[in-house]
Coordinates of C-alpha atoms in Angstrom, one line a residue:
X1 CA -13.6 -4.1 -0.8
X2 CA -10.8 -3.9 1.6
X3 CA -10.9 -2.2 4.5
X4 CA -8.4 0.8 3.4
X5 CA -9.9 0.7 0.0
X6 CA -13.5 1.5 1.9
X7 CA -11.7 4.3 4.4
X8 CA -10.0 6.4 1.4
X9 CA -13.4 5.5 -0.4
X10 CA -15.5 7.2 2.5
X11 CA -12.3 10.0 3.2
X12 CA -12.9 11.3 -0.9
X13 CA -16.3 11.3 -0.8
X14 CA -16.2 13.2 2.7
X15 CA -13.0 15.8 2.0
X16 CA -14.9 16.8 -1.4
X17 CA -18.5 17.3 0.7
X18 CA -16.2 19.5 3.0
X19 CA -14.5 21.3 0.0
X20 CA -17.3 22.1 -1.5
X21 CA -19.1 22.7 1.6
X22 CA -16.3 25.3 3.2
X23 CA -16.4 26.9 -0.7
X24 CA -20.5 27.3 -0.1
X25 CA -19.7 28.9 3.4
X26 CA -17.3 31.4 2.2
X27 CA -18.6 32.8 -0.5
X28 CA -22.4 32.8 0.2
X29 CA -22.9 32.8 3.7
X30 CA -20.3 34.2 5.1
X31 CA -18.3 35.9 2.6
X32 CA -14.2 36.6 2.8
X33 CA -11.8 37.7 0.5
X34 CA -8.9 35.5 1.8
X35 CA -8.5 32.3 3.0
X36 CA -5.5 31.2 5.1
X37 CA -3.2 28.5 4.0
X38 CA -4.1 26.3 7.4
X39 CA -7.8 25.6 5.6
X40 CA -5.8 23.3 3.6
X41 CA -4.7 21.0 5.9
X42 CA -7.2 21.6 8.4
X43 CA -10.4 20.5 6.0
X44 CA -8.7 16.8 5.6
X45 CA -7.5 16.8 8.7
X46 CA -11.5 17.4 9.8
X47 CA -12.7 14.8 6.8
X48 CA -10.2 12.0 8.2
X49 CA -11.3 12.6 11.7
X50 CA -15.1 11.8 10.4
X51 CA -13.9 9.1 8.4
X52 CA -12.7 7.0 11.3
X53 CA -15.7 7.3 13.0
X54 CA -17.4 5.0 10.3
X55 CA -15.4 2.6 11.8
X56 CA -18.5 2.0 14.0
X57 CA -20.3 0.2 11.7
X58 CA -19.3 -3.6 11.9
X59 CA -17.1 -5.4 9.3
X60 CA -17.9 -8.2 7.8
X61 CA -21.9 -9.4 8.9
X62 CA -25.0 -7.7 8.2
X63 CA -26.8 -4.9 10.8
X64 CA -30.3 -5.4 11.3
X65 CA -32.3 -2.2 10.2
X66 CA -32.6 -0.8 13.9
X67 CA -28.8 -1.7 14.1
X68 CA -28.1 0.0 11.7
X69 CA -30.5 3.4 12.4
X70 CA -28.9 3.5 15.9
X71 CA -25.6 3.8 14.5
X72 CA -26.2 6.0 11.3
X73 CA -27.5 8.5 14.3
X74 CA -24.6 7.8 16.2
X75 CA -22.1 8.4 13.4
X76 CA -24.3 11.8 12.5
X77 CA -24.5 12.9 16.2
X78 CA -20.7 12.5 16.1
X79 CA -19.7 13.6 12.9
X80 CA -21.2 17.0 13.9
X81 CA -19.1 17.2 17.0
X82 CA -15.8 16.5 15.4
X83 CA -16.9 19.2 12.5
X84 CA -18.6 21.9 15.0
X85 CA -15.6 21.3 17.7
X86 CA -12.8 21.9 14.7
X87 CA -14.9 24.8 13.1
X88 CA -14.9 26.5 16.0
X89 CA -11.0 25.9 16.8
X90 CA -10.2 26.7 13.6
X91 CA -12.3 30.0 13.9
X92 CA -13.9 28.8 10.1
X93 CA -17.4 29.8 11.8
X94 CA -18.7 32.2 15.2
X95 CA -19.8 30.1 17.6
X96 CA -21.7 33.2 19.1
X97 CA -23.7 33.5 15.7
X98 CA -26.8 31.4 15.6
X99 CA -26.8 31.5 11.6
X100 CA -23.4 30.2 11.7
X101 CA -24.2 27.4 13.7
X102 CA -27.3 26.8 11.7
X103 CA -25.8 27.0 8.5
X104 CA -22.4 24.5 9.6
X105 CA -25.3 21.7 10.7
X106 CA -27.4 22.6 7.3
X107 CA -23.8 21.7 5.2
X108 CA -23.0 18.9 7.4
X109 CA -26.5 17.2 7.0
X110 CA -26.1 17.6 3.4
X111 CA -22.7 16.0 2.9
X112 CA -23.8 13.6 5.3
X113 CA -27.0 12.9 3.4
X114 CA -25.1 13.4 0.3
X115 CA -22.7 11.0 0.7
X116 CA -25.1 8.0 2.2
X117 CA -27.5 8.8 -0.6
X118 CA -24.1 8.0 -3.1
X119 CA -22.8 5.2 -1.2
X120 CA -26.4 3.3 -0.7
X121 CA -27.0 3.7 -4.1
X122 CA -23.5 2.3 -5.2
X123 CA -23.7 -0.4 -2.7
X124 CA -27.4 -1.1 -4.3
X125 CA -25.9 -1.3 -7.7
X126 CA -22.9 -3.5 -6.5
X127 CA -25.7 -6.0 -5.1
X128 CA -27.9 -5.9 -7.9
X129 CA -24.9 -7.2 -10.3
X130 CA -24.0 -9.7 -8.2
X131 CA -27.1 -11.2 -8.2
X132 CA -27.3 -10.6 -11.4
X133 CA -23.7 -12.8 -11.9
X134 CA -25.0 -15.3 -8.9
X135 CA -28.2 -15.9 -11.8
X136 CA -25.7 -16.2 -14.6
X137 CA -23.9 -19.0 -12.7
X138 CA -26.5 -21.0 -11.5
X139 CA -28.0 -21.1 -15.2
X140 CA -24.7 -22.1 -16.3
X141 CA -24.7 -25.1 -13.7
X142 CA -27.8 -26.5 -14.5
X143 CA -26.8 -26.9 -18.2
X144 CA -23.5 -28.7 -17.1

C-alpha cells in the first residue's frame, strides 16, 4: 500500500474514532444542546495532526517487537498530547475538571486501541492471504 493510501487509511479510521468519540462526550458525559460549527473542522484538523505522527513507524523493513512497543508508546504518549492540547484550545473539555480529563484519555485509549486492534487484524488477514497465494505459487512451480 502506498504511503498516502496508508495516511488517508489511518486519517478515516482516526477522524471516525474522534466522531464518534466527541458524539460519546457530548451527549453522555458532558452533555450540550449545541455544538459550534468550528467542531467541524477542528475534529479533522485534530485526527490529521495524530495521523502524521504514525509517521514514526519506519517504512519499508520490519520493527523488532521491542521496536515496535517503544514506538506504539511513543505514538500513544503523543497522540494524547496533540488531542488533550487541542481539547483544551478548543475549550471541547475543562481542563480544571478531573472527570474531563479522565474521560478525554478513557476515549482516546479506546480509539487508539480501537483502531490498532482493526488495523493488526487487517494487516493479519493481508499476511495470511499472501501466504496463502505465496503456497499456491510454489505448488504451481513444482508441477511445471
Amino acid at each position: 500500500m502506498s504511503r498516502i493510501r496508508f495516511m488517508l487509511h489511518v486519517f478515516s479510521m482516526v477522524l471516525t474514532g474522534v466522531v464518534i468519540a466527541v458524539a460519546v462526550f457530548i451527549t453522555v458525559i458532558n452533555p450540550t444542546d449545541t455544538v459550534t460549527s468550528a467542531l467541524f473542522w477542528q475534529m479533522p484538523l485534530v485526527s490529521a495532526a495524530c495521523t502524521l505522527i504514525s509517521l514514526i513507524y519506519p517504512w519499508g523493513r520490519e520493527m523488532g517487537k521491542t521496536e515496535l512497543i517503544i514506538k506504539t508508546v511513543i505514538h500513544y504518549i503523543l497522540v494524547n498530547v496533540i488531542v488533550l492540547g487541542s481539547g483544551a484550545l478548543f475549550y471541547w473539555y475543562n481542563p480544571s475538571q478531573f472527570r474531563n480529563i479522565a474521560a478525554m484519555v478513557l476515549a482516546i485509549a479506546v480509539v487508539f486501541g480501537g483502531i490498532n486492534a482493526f488495523s493488526w487484524k487487517r494487516a493479519s488477514s493481508d499476511a495470511a492471504r499472501l501466504n496463502e497465494k505465496l503456497e499456491e505459487y510454489h505448488k504451481k512451480q513444482e508441477q511445471d
